[in-house]
PDB file of C-alpha atoms and ligand atoms in Angstrom:
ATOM      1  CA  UNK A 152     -55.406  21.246  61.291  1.00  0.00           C
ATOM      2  CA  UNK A 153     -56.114  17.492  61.677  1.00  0.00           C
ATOM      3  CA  UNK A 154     -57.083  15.651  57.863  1.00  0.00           C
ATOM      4  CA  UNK A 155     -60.342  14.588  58.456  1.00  0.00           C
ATOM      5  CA  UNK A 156     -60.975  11.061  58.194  1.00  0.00           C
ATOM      6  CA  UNK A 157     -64.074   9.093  57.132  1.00  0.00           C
ATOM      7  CA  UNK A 158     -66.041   5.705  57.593  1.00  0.00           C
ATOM      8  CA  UNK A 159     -67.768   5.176  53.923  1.00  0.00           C
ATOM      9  CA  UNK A 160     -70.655   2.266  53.710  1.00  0.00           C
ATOM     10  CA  UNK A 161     -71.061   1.947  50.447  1.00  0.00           C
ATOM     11  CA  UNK A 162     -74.000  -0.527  48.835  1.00  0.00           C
ATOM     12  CA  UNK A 163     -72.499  -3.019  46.892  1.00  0.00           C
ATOM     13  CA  UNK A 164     -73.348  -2.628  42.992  1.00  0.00           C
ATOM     14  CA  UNK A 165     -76.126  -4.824  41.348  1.00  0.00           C
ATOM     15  CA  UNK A 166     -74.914  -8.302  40.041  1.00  0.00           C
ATOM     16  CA  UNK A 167     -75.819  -9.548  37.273  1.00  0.00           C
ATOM     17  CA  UNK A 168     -76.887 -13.625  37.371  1.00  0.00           C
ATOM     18  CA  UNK A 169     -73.742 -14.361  35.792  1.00  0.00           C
ATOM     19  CA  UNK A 170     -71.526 -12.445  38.122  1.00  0.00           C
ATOM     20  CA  UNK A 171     -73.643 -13.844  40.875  1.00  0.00           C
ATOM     21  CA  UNK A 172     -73.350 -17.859  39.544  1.00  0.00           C
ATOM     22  CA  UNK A 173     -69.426 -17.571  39.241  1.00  0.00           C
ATOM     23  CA  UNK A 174     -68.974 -14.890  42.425  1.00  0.00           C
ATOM     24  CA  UNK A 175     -67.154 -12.145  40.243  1.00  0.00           C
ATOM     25  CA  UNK A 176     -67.462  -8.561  40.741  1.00  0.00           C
ATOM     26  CA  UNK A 177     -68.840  -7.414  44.375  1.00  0.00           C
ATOM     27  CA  UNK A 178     -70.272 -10.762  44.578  1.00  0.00           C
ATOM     28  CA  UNK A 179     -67.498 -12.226  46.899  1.00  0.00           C
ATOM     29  CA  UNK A 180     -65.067  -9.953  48.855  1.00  0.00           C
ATOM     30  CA  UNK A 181     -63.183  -9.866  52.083  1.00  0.00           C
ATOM     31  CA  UNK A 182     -62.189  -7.515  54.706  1.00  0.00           C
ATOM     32  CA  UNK A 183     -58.070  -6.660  53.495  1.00  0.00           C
ATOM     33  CA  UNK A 184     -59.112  -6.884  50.036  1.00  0.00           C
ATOM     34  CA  UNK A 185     -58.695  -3.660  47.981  1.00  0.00           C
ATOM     35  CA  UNK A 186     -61.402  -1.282  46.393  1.00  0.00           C
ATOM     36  CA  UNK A 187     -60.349   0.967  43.520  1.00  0.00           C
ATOM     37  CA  UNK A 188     -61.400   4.619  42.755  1.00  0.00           C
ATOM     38  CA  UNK A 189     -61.666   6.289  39.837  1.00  0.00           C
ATOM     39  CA  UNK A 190     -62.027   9.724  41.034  1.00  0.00           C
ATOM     40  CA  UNK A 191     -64.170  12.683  38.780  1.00  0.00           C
ATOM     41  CA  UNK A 192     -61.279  14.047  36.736  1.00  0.00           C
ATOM     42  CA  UNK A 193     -58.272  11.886  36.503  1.00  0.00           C
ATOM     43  CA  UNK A 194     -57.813   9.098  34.468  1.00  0.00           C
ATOM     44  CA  UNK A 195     -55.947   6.842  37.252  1.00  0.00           C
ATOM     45  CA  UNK A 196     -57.439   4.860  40.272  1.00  0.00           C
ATOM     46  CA  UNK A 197     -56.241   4.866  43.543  1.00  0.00           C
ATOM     47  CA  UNK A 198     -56.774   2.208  45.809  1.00  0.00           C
ATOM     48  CA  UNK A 199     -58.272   1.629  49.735  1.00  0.00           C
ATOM     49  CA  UNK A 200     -58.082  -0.928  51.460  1.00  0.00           C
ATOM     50  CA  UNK A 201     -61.777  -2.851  52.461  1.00  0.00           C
ATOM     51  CA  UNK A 202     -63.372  -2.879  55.955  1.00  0.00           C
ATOM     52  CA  UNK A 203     -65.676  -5.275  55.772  1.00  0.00           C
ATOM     53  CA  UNK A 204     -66.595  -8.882  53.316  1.00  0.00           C
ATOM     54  CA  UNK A 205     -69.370  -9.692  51.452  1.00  0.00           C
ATOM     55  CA  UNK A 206     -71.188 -11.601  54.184  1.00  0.00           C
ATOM     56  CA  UNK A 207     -71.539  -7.821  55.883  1.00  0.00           C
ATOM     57  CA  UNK A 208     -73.736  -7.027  52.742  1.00  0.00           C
ATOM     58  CA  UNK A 209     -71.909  -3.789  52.280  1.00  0.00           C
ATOM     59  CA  UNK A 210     -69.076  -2.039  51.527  1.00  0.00           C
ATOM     60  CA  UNK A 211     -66.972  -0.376  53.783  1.00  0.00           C
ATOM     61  CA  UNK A 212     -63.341   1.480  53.936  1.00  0.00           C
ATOM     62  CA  UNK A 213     -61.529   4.393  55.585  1.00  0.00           C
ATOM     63  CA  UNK A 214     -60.606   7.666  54.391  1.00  0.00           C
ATOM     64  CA  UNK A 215     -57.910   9.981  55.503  1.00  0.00           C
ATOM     65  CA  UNK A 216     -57.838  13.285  53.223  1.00  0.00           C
ATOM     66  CA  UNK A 217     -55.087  14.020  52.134  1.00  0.00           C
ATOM     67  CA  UNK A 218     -53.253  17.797  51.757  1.00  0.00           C
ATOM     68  CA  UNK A 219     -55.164  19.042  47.840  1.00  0.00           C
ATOM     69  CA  UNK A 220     -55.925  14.795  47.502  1.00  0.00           C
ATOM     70  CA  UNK A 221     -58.301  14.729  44.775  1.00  0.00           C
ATOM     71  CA  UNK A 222     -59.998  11.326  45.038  1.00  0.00           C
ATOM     72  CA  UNK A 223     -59.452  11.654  49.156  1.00  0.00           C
ATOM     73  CA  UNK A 224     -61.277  14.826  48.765  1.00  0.00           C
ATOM     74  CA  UNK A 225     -63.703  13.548  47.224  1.00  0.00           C
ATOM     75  CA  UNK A 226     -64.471  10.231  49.284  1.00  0.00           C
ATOM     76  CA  UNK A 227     -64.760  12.225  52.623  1.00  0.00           C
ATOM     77  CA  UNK A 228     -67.427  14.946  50.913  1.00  0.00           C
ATOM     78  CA  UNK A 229     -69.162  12.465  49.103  1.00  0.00           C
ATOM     79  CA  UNK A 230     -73.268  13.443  51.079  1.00  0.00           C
ATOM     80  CA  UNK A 231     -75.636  10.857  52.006  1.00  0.00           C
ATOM     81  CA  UNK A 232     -76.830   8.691  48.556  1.00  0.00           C
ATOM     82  CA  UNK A 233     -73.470   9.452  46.710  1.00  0.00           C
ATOM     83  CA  UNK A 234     -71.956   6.940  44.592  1.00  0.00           C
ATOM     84  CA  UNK A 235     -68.505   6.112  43.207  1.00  0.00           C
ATOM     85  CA  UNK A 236     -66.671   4.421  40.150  1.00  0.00           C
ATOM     86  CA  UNK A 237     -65.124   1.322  41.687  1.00  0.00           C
ATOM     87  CA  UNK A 238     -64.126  -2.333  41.223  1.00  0.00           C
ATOM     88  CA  UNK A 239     -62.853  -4.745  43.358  1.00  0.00           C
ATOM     89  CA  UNK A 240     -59.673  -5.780  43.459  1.00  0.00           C
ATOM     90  CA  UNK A 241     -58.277  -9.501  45.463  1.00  0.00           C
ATOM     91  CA  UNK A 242     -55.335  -8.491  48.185  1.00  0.00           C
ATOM     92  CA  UNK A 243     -55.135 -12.666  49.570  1.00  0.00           C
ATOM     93  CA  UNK A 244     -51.396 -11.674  50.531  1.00  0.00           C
ATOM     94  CA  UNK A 245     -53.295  -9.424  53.503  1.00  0.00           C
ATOM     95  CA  UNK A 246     -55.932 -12.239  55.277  1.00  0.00           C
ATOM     96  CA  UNK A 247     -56.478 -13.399  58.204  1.00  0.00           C
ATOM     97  CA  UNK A 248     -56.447 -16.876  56.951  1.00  0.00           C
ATOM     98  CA  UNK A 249     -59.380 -19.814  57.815  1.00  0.00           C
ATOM     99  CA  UNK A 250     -58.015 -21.393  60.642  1.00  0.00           C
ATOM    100  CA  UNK A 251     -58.646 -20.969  64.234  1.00  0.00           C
ATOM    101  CA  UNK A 252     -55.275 -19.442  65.739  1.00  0.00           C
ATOM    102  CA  UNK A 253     -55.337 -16.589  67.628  1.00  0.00           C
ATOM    103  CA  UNK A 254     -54.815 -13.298  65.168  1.00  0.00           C
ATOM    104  CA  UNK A 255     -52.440 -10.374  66.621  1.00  0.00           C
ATOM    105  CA  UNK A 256     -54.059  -7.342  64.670  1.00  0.00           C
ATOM    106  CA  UNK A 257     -51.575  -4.139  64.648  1.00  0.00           C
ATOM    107  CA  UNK A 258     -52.396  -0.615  62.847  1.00  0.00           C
ATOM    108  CA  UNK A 259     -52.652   2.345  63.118  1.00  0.00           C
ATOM    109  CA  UNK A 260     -54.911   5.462  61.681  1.00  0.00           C
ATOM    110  CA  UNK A 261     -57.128   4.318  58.856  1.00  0.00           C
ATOM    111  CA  UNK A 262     -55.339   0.979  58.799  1.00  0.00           C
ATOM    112  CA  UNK A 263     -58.093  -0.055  61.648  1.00  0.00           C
ATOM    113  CA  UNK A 264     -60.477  -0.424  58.916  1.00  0.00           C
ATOM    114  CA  UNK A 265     -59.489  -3.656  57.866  1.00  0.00           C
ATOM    115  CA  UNK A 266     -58.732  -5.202  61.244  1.00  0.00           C
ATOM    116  CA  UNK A 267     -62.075  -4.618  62.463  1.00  0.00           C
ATOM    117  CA  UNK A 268     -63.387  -6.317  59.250  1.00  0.00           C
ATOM    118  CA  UNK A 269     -61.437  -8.833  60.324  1.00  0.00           C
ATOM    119  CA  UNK A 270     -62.853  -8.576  64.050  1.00  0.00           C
ATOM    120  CA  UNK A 271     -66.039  -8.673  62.375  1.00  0.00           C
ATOM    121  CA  UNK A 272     -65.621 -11.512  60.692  1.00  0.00           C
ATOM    122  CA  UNK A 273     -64.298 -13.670  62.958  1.00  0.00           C
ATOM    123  CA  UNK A 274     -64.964 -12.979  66.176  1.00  0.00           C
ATOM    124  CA  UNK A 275     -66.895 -16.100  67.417  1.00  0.00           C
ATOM    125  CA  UNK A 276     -64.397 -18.048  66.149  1.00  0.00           C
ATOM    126  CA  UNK A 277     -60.715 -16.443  66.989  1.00  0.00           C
ATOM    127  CA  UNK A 278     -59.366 -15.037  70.011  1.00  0.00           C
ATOM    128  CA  UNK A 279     -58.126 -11.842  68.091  1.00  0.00           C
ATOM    129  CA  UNK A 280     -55.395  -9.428  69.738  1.00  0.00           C
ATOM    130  CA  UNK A 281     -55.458  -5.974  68.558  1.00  0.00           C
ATOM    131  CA  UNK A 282     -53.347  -3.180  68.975  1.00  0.00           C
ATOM    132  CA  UNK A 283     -54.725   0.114  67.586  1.00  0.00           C
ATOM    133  CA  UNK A 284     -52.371   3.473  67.366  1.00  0.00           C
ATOM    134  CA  UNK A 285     -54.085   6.766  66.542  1.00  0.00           C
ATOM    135  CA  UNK A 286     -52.733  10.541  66.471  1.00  0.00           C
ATOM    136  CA  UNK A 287     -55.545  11.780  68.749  1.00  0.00           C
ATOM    137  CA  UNK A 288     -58.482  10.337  70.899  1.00  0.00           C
ATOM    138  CA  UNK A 289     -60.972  12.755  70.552  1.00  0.00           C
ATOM    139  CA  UNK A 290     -60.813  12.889  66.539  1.00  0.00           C
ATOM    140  CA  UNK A 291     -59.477   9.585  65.600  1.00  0.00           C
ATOM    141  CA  UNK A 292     -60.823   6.536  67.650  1.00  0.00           C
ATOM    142  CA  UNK A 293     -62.692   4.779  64.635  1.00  0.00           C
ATOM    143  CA  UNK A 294     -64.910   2.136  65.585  1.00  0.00           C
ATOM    144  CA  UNK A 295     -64.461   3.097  69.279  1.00  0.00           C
ATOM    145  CA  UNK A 296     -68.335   2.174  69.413  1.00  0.00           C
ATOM    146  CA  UNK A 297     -67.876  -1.097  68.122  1.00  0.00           C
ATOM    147  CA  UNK A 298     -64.377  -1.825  69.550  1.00  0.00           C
ATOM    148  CA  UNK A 299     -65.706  -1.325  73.031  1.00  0.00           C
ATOM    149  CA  UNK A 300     -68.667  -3.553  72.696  1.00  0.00           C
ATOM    150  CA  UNK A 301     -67.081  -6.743  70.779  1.00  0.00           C
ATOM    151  CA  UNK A 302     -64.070  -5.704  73.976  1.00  0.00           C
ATOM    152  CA  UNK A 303     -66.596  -6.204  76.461  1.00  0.00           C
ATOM    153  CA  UNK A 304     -68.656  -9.393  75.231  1.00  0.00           C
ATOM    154  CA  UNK A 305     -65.566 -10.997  75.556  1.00  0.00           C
ATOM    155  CA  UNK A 306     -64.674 -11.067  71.433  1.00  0.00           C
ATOM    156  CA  UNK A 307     -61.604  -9.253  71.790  1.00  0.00           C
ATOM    157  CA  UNK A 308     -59.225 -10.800  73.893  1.00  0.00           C
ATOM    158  CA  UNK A 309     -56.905  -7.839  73.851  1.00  0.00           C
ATOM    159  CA  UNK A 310     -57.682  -3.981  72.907  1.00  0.00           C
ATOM    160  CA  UNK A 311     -54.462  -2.188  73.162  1.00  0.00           C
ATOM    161  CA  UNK A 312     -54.903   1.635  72.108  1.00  0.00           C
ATOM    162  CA  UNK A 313     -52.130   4.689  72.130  1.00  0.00           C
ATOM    163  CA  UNK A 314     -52.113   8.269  71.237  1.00  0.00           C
ATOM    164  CA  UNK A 315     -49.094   9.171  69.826  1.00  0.00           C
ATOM    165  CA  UNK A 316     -49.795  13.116  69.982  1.00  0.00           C
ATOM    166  CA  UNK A 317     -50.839  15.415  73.068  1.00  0.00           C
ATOM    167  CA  UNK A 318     -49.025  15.463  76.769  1.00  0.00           C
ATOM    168  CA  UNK A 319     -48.087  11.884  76.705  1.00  0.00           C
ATOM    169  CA  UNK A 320     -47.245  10.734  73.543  1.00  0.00           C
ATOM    170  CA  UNK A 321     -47.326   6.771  73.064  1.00  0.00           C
ATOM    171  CA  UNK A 322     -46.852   5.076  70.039  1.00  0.00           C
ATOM    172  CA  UNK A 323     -48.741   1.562  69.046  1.00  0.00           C
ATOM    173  CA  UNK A 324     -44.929   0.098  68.620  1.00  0.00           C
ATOM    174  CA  UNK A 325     -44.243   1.160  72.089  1.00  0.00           C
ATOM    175  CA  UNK A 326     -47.537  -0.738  73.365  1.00  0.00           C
ATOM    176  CA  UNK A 327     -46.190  -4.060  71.606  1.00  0.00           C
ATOM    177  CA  UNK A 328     -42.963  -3.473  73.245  1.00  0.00           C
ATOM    178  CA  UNK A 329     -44.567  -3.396  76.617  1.00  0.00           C
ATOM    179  CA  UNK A 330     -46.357  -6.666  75.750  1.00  0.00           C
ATOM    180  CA  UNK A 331     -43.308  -8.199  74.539  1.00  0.00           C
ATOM    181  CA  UNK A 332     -43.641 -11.643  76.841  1.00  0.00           C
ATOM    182  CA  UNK A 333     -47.185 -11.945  75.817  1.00  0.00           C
ATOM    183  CA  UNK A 334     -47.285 -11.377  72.176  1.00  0.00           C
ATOM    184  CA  UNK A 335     -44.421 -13.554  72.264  1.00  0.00           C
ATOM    185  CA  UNK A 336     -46.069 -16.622  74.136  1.00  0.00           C
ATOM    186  CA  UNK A 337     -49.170 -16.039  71.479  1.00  0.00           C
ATOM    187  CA  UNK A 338     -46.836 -16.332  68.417  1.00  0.00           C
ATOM    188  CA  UNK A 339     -44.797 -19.799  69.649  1.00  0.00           C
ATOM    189  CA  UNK A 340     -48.530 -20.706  70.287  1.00  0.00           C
ATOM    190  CA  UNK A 341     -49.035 -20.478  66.451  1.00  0.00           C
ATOM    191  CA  UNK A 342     -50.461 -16.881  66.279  1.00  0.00           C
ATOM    192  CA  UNK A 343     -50.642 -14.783  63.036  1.00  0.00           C
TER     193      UNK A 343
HETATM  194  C1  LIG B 171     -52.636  -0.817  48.715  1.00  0.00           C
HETATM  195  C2  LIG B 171     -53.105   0.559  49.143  1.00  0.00           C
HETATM  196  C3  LIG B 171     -54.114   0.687  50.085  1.00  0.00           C
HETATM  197  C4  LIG B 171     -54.532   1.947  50.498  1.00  0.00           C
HETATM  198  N1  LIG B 171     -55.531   2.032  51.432  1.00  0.00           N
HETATM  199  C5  LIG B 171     -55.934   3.260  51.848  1.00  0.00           C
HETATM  200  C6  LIG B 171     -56.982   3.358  52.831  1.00  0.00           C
HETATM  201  O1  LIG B 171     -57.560   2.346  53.299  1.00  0.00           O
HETATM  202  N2  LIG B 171     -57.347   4.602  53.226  1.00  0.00           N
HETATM  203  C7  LIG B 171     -56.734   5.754  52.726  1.00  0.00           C
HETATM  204  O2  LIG B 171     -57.125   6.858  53.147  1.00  0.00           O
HETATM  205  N3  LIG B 171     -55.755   5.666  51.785  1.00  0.00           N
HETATM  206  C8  LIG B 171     -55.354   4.459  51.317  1.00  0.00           C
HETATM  207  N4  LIG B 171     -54.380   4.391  50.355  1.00  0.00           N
HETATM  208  C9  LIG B 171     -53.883   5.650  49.725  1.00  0.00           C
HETATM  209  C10 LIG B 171     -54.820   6.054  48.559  1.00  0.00           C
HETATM  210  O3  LIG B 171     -54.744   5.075  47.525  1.00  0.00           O
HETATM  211  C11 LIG B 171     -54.459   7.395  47.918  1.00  0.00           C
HETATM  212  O4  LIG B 171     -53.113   7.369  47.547  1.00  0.00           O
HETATM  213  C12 LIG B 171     -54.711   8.591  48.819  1.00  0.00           C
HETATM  214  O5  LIG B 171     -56.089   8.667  49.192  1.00  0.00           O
HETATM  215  C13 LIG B 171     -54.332   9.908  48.079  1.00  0.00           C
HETATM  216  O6  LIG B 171     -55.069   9.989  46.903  1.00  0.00           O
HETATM  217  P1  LIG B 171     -55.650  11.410  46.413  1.00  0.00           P
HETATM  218  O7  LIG B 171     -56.236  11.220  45.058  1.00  0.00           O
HETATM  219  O8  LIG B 171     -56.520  12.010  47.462  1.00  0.00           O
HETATM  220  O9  LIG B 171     -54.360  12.285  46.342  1.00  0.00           O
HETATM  221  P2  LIG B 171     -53.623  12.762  45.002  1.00  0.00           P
HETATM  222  O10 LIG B 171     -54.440  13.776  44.329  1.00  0.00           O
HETATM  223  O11 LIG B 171     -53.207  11.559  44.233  1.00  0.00           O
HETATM  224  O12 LIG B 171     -52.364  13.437  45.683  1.00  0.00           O
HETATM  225  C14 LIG B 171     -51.542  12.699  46.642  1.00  0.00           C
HETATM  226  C15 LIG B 171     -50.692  13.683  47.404  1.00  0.00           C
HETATM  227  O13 LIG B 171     -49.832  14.312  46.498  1.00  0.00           O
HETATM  228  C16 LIG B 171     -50.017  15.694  46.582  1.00  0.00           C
HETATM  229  N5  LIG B 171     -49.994  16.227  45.230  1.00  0.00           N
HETATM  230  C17 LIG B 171     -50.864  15.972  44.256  1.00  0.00           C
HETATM  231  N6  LIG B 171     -50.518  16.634  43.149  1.00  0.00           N
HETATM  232  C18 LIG B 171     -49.402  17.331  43.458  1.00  0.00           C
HETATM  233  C19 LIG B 171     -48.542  18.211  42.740  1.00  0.00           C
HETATM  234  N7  LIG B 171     -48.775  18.513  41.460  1.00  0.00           N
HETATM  235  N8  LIG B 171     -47.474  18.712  43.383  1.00  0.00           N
HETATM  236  C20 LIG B 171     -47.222  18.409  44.661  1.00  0.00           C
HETATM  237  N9  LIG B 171     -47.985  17.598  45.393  1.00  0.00           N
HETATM  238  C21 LIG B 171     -49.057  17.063  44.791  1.00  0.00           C
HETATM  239  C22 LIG B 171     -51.365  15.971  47.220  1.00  0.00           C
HETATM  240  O14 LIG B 171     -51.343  17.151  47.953  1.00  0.00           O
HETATM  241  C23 LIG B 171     -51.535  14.754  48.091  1.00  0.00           C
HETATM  242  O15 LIG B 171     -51.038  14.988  49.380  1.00  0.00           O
HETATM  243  C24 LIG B 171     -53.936   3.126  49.950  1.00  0.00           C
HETATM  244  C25 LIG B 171     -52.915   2.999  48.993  1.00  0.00           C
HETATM  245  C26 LIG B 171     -52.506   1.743  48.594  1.00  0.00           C
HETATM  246  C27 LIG B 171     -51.404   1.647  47.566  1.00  0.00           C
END
């Protein structure tokens, strides 16, 4: 059977003034940065990896559970209201960096959360790329909604998608390969 995999909003914790005046805590964050879980009965954290920045005003990731995961398990049955014991954690080795180059955004599964923070953040500003594998259509095209709309109002320059299980099996590195010549021309045009 297919893990089931979740989109968690999450709002962000009360600051206090202090936290606020010096931006500590939940008070600045970015899409790539990393939110750890302490999960109800074990002592150690495990880590996901943020889908949206503090300018969304909440806090976002994406779950896949995992075989007897306890802390998966317990993000993707977490009900309406639920909370969680987490802190933020930095990650500036994954961002998309301030300029205005065109970004070439490649994942796969729950690894789309952060790219489409990243879509989100700076899609008036970037021509962004991105090139999205999943197992299956039906179950695992996150953000299709979104995807489709920022694809249409011209925000995504590029949405590349394969399905790497069923009749026709296609894998996201296949897709790039296909695209060689123009992923190519985009990098010696500066491109991250
Ligand atoms: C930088 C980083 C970013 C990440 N980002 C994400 C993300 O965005 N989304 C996401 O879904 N995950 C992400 N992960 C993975 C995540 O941190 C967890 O590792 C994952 O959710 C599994 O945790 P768990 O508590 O559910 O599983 P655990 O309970 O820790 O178990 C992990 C696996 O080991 C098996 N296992 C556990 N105990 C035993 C045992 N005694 N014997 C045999 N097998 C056992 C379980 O069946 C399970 O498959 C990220 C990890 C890192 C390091």
């Amino acid at each position: 059977m297919q893990a089931p995999i979740a989109i968690l909003r999450f709002a962000p914790p009360r600051l206090t003034l202090w936290q606020r005046l010096t931006g500590q805590g939940f008070a600045r964050w970015q899409a790539g940065d990393l939110l750890g879980v302490l999960p109800d009965g074990s002592a150690f954290l495990r880590l996901y990896s943020l889908a949206s920045g503090s300018r969304d005003g909440f806090v976002e990731t994406v779950v896949r559970k995992q075989p007897g995961g306890l802390c998966s398990g317990q993000l993707v049955e977490l009900q309406p209201g639920g909370t969680v014991r987490a802190f933020l954690r930095r990650n500036p080795g994954f961002s998309a960096g301030r300029g205005r180059e065109p970004l070439i955004l490649i994942g796969a599964g729950t690894g789309i959360g952060r790219l489409a923070g990243f879509i989100r953040a700076y899609r008036r500003h970037r021509p962004m790329h991105l090139f999205f594998g999943m197992r299956h259509e039906g179950s695992e095209f996150l953000y299709r909604e979104e995807l489709t709309e920022w694809n249409g109002a011209g925000c995504l320059s590029r949405l590349v998608t394969t399905t790497s299980r069923g009749e026709r099996p296609h894998h996201v590195q296949d897709a790039l390969r296909n695209e060689a010549a123009e992923v190519a021309r985009l990098t010696c045009a500066g491109a991250r």
